[in-house]
Coordinates of N, CA and C in Angstrom, one line a residue:
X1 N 16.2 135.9 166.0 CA 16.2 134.7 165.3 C 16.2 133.5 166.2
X2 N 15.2 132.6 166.2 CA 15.3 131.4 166.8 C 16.7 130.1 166.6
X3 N 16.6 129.7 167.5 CA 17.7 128.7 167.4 C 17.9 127.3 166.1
X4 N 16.3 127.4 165.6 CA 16.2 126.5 164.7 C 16.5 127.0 163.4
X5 N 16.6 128.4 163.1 CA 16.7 129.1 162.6 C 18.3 129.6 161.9
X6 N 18.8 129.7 163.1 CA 20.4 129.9 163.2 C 21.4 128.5 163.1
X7 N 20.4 127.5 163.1 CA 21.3 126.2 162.6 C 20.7 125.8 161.3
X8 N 20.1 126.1 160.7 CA 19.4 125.7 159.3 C 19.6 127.0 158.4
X9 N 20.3 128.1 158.8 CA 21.0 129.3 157.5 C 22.1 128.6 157.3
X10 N 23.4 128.4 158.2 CA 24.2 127.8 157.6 C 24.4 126.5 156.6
X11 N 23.0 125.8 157.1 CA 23.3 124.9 156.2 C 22.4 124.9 154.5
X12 N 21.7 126.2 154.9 CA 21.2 126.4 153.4 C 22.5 126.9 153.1
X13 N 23.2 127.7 153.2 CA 23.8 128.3 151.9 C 24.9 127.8 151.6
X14 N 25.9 126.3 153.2 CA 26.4 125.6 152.5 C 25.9 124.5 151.0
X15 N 24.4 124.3 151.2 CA 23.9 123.5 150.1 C 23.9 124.3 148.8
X16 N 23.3 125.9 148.9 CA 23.5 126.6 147.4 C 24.9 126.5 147.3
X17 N 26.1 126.7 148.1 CA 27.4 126.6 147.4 C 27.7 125.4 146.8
X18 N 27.4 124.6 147.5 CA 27.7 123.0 146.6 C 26.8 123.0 145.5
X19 N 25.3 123.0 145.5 CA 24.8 123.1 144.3 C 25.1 124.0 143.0
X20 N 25.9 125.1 143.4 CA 26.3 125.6 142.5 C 27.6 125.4 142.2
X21 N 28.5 125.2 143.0 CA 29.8 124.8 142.5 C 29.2 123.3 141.6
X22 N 29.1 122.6 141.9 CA 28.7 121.3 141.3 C 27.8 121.5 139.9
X23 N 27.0 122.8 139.9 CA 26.6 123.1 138.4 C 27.8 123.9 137.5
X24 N 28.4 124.3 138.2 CA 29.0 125.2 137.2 C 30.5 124.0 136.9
X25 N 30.9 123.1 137.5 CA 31.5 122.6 136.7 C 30.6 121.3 135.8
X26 N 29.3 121.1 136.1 CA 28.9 120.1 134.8 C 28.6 120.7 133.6
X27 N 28.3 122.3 134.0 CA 28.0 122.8 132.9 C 29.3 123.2 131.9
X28 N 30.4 123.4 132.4 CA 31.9 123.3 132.2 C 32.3 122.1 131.7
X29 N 31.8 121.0 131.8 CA 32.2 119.6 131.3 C 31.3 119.6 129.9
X30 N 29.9 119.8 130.2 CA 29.4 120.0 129.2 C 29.5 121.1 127.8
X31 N 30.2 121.7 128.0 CA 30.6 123.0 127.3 C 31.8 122.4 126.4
X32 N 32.7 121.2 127.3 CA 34.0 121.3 126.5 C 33.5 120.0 126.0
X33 N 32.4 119.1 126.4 CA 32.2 118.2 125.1 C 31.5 118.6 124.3
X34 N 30.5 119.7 124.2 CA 30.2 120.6 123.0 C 31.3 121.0 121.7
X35 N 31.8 121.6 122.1 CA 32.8 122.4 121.8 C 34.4 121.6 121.4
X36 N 33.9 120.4 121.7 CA 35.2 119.3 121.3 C 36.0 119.5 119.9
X37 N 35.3 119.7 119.0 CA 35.6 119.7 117.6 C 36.3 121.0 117.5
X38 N 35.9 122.1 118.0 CA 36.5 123.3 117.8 C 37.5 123.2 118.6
X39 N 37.6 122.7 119.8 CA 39.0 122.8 120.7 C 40.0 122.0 120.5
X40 N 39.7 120.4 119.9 CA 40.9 119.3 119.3 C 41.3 120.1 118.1
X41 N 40.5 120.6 117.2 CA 41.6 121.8 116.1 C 41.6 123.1 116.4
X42 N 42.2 123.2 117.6 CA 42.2 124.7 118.0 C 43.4 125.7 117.0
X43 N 44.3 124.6 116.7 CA 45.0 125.1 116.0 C 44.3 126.0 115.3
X44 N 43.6 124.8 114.1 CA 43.2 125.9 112.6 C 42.2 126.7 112.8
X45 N 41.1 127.3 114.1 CA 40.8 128.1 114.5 C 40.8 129.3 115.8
X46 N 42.1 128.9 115.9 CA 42.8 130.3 116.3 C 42.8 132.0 115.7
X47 N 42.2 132.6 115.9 CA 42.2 133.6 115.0 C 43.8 134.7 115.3
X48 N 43.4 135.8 114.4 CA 44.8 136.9 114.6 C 44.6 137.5 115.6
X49 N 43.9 137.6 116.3 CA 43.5 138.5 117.4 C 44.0 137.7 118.5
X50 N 43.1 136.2 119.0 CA 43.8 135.6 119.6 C 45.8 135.1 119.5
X51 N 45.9 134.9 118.5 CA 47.6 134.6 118.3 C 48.0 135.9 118.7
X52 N 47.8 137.0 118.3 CA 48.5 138.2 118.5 C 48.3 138.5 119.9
X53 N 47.6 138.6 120.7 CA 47.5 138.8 122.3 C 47.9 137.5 122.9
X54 N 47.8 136.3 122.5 CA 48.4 134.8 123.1 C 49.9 135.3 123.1
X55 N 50.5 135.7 122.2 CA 51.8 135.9 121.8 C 52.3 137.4 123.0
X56 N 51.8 137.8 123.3 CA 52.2 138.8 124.4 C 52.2 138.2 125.5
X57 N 50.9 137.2 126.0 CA 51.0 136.4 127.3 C 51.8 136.1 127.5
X58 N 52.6 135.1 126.6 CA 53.2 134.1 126.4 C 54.6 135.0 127.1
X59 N 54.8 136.1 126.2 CA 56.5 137.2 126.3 C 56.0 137.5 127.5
X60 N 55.1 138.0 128.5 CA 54.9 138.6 129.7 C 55.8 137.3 130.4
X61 N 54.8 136.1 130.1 CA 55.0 135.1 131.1 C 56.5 134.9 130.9
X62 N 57.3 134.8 129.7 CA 58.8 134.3 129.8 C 60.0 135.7 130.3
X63 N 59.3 136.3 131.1 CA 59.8 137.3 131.4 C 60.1 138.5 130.7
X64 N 59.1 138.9 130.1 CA 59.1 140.7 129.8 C 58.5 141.2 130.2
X65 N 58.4 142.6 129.5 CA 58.2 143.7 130.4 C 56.4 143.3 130.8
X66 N 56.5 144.2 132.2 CA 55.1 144.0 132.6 C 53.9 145.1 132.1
X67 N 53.1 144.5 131.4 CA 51.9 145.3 130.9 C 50.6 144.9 130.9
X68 N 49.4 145.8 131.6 CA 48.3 145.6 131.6 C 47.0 145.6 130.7
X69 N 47.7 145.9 129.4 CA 47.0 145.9 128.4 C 47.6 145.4 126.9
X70 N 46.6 145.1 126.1 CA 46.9 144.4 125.3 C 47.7 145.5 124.3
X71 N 49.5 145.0 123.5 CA 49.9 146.3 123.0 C 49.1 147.1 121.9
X72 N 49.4 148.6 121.9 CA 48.5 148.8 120.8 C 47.3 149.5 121.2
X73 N 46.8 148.8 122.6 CA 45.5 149.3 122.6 C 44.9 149.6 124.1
X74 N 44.0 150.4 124.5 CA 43.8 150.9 125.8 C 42.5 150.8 126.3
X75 N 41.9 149.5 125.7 CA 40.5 149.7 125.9 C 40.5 148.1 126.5
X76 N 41.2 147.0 126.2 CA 41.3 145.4 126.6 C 42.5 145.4 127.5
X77 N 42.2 144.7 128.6 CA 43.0 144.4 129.7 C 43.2 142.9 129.2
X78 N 44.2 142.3 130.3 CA 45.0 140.8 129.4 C 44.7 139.9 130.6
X79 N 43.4 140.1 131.7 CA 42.9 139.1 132.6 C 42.7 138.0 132.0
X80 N 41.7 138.2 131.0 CA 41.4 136.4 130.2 C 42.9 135.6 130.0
X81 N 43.4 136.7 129.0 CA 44.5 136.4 128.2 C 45.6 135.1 129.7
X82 N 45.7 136.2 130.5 CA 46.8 135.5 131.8 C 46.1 134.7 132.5
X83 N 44.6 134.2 132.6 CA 43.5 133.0 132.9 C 44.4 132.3 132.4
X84 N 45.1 131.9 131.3 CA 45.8 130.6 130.6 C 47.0 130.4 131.0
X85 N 47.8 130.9 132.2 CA 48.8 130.8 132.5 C 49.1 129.4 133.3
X86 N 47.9 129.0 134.4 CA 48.0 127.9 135.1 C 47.9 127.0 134.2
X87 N 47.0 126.8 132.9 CA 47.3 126.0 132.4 C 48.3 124.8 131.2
X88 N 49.1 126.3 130.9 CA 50.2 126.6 130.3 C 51.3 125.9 131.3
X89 N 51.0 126.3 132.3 CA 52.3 125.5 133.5 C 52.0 123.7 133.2
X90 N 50.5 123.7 133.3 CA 50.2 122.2 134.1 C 49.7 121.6 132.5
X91 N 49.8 121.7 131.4 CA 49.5 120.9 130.2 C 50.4 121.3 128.8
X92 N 50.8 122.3 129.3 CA 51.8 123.3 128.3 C 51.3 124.0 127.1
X93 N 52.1 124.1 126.3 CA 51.7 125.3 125.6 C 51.0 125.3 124.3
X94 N 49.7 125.8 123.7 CA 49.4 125.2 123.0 C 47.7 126.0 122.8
X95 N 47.4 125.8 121.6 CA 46.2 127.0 121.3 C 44.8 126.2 122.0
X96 N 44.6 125.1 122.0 CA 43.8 124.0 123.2 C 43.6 124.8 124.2
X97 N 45.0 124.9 125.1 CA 45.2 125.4 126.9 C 44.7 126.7 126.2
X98 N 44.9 127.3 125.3 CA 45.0 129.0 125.6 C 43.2 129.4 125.4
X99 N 42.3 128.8 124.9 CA 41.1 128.4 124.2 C 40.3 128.5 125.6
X100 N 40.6 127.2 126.9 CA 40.1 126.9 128.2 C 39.7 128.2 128.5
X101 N 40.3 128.8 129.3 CA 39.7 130.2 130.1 C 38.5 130.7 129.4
X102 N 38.4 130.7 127.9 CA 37.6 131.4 127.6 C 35.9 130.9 127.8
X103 N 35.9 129.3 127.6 CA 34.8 128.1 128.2 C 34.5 128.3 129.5
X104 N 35.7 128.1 130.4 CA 35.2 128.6 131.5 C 34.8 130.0 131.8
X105 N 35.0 131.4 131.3 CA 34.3 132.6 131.4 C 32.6 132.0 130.8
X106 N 32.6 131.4 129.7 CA 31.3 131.0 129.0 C 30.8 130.3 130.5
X107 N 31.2 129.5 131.0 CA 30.2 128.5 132.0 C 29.9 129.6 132.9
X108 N 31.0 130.2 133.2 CA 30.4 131.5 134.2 C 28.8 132.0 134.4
X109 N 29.0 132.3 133.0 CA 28.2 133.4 131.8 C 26.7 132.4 132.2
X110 N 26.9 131.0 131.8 CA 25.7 130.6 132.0 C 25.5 130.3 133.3
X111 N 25.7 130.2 134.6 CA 25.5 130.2 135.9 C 24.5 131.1 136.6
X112 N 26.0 131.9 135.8 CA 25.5 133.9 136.5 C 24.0 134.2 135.7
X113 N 23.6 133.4 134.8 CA 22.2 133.2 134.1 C 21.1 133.2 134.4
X114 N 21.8 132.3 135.0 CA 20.2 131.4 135.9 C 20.4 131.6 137.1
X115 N 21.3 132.3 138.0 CA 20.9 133.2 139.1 C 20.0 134.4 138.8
X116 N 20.3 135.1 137.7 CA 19.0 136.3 137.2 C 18.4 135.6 137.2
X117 N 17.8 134.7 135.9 CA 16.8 134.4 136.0 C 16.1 133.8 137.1
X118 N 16.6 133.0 138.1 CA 16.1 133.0 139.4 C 15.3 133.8 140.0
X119 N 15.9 135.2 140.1 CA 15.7 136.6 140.6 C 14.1 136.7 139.8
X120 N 14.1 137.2 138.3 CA 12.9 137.3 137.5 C 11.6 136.3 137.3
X121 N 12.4 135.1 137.1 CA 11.3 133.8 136.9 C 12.1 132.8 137.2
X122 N 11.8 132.5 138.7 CA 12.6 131.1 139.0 C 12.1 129.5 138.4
X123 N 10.9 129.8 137.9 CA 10.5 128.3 137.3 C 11.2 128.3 135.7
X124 N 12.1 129.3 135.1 CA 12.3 129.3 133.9 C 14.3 129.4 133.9
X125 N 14.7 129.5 135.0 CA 15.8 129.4 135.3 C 16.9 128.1 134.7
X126 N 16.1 126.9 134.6 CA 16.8 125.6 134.1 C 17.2 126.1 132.8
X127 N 15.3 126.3 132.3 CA 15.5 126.2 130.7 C 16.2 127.1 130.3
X128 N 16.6 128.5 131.0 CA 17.5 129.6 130.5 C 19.2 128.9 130.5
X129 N 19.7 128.1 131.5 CA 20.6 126.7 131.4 C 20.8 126.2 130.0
X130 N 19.9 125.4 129.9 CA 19.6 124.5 128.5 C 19.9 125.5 127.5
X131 N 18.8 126.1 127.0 CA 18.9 126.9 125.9 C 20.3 127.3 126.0
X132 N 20.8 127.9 126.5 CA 22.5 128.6 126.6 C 23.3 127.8 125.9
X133 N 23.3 126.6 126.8 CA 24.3 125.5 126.6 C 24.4 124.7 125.2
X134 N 23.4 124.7 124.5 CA 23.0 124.6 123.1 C 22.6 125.8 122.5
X135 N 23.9 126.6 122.2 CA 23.7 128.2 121.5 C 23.8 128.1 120.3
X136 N 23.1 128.8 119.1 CA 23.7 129.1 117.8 C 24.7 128.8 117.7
X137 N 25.2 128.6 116.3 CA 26.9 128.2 116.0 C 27.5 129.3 115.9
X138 N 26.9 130.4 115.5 CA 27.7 131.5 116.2 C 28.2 131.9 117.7
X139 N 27.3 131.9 118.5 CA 27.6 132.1 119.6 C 28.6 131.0 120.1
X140 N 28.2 130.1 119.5 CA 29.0 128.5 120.0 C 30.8 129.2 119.6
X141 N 30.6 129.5 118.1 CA 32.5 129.8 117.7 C 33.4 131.0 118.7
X142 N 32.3 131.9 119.0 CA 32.8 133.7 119.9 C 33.1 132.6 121.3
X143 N 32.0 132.0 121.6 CA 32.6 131.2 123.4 C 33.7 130.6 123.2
X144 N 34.4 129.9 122.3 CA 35.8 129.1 121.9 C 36.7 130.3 122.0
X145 N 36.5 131.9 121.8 CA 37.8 132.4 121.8 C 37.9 132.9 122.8
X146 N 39.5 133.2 123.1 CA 40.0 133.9 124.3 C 39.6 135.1 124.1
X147 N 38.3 135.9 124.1 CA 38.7 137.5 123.9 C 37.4 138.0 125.2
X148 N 37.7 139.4 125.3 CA 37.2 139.5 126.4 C 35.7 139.3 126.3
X149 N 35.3 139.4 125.3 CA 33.4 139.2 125.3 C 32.9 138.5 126.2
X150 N 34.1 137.3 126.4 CA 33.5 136.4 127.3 C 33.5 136.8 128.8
X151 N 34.2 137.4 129.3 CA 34.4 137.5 130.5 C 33.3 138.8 131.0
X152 N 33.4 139.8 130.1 CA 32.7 141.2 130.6 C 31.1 140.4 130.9
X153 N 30.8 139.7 129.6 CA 29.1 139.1 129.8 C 28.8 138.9 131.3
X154 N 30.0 137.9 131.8 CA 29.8 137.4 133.5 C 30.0 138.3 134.7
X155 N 30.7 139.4 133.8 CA 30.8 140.5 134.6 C 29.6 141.8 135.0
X156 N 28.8 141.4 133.9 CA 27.3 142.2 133.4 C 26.5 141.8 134.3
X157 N 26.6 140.2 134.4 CA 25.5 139.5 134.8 C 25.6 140.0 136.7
X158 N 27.1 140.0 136.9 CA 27.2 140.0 138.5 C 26.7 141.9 138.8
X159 N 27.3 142.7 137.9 CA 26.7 143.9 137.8 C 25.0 143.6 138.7
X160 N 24.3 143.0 137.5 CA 22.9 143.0 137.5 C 22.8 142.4 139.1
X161 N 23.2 141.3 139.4 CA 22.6 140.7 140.6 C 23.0 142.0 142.0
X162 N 24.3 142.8 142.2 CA 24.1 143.1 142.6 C 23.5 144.5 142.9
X163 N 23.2 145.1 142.0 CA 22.1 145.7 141.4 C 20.7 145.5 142.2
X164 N 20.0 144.3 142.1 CA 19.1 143.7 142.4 C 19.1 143.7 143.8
X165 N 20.6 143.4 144.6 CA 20.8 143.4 146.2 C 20.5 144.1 146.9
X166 N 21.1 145.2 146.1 CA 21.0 147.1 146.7 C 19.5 147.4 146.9
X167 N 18.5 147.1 145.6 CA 17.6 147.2 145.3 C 16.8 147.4 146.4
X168 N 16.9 145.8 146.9 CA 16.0 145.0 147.8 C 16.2 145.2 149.1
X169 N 17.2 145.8 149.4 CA 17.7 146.3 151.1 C 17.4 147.5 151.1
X170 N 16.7 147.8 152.3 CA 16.4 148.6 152.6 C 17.6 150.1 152.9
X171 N 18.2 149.4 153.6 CA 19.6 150.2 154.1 C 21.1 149.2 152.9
X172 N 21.4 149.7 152.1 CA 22.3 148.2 151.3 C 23.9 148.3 152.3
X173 N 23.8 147.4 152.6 CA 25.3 147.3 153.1 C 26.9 148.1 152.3
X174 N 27.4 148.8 153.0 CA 28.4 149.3 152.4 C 29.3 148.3 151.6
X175 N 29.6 146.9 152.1 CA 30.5 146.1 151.2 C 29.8 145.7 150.2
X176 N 28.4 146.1 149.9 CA 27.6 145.5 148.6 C 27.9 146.4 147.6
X177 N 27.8 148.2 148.3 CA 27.9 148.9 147.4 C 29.7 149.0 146.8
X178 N 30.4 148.8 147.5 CA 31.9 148.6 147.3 C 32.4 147.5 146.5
X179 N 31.6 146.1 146.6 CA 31.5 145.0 145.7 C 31.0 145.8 144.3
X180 N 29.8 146.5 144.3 CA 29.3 146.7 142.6 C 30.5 147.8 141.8
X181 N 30.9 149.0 142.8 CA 31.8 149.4 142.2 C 33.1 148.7 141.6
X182 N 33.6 147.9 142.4 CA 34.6 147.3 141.9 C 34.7 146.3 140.9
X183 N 33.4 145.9 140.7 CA 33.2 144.8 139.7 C 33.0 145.5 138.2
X184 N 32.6 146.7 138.6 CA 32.5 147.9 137.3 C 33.8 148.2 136.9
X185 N 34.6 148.8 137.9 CA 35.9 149.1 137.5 C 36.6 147.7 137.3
X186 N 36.6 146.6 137.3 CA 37.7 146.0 136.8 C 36.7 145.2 135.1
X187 N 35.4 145.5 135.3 CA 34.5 145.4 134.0 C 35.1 146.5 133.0
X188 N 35.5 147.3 133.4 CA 36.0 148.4 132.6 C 37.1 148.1 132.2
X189 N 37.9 147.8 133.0 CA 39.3 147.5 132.4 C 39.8 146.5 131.6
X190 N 38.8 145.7 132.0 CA 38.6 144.3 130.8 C 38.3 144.5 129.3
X191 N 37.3 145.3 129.8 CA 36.8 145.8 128.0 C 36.1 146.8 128.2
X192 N 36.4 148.2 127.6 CA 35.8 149.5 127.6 C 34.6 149.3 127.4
X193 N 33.9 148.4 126.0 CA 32.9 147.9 125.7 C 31.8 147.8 126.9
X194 N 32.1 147.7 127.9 CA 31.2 146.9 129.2 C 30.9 148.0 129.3
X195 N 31.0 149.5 129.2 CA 30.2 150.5 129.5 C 28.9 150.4 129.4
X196 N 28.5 149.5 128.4 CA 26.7 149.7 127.8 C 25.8 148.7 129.0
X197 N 27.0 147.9 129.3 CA 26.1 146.7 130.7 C 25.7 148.2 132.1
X198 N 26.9 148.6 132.2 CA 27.3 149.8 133.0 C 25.9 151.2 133.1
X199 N 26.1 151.2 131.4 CA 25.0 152.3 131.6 C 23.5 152.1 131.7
X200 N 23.1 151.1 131.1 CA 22.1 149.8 131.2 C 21.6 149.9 132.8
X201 N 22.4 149.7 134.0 CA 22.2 149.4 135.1 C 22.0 150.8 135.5
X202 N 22.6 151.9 135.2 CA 22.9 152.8 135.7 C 21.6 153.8 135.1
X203 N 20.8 153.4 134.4 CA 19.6 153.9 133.7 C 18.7 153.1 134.7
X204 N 18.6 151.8 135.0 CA 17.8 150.9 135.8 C 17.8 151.7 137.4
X205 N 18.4 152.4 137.6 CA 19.0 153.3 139.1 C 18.5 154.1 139.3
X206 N 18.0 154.9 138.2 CA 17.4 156.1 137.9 C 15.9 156.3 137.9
X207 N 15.2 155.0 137.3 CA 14.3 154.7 137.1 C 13.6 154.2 137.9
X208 N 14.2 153.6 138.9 CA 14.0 152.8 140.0 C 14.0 153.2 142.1
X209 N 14.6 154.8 141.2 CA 15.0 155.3 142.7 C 13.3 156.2 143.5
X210 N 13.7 155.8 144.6 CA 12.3 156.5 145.3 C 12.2 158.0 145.0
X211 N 11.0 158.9 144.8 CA 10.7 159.3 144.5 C 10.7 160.5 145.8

């Protein structure tokens, strides 16, 4: 590698980090003035699902017993759920703060987007942005709640990219392959559901493998 070369990597991928740090929170700003209406009455759209797992955060956080899953059930882990804990410190308590985590999993969701799409069609990458960020009003009400849908999606998406990593290296680096496993097992533990992102990829492996 030339010398002109080894001073101009670092400062490309310091620019993708800023470029992308700096998108993913406008798209995070933009999400929570979307979404304003539903999150100033977070109250009266709180569902039973969310109250009922909020309400275990909440007993974890004021000191009880410690548990990795939501009670009851063995398929949802309470990562989103305890996402709301810094906020709960720093604005207090209240179905608003408990709501946040789940927008930011969504901003995730749309980042982690438009890096695929990068990968497939980098000229259509924006508009895959756009369109997201103005979703159905269904999709618009599921991104408002704390449940894990939101989180596994971004966890799909990182699945895919490193998927794509392996793909494209010739020899793939052992911490890439150690990165996708891990991102599967804690995709797992979040929501059993994430199996179908899992087996999805895991058909794409099969199909894809030299021959």
């Amino acid at each position: 590698m030339s010398q002109v070369e080894k001073k101009t990597c670092p400062q490309l991928n310091w620019k993708n980090i800023i470029f992308n740090s700096l998108g993913l929170i406008a798209v995070f700003f933009i999400l929570l003035f979307l979404r304003a209406p539903l999150l100033i009455n977070a109250d009266n759209f709180l569902n039973f699902d969310e109250a009922y797992q909020g309400s275990q955060i909440l007993d974890l956080l004021n000191g009880g017993p410690i548990h990795f899953y939501y009670e009851g059930v063995s398929y949802a882990g309470i990562f989103l759920g305890l996402a709301a804990a810094p906020f709960f410190w720093m604005f207090g308590v209240s179905a608003f703060v408990y709501k946040v985590p789940a927008t930011i999993a969504y901003a995730l969701y749309i980042m982690s987007s438009y890096w695929v799409a990068k990968k497939i069609n980098p000229s259509a990458a924006l508009t895959v942005v756009f369109l997201m960020m103005f979703s159905p009003l269904a999709a618009l009400v599921i991104s408002v709640n704390n449940w894990q849908h939101n989180l596994i999606i971004f966890l799909g998406n990182i699945i895919l990219l490193l998927f794509f990593k392996i793909k494209e290296s010739i020899a793939p680096r052992g911490s890439t392959v150690f990165m996708l496993g891990a991102v599967i097992g804690f995709s797992i533990y979040s929501y059993t559901f994430s199996i179908l992102y899992i087996a999805s990829v895991a058909i794409l492996f099969v199909l894809t493998r030299d021959s």
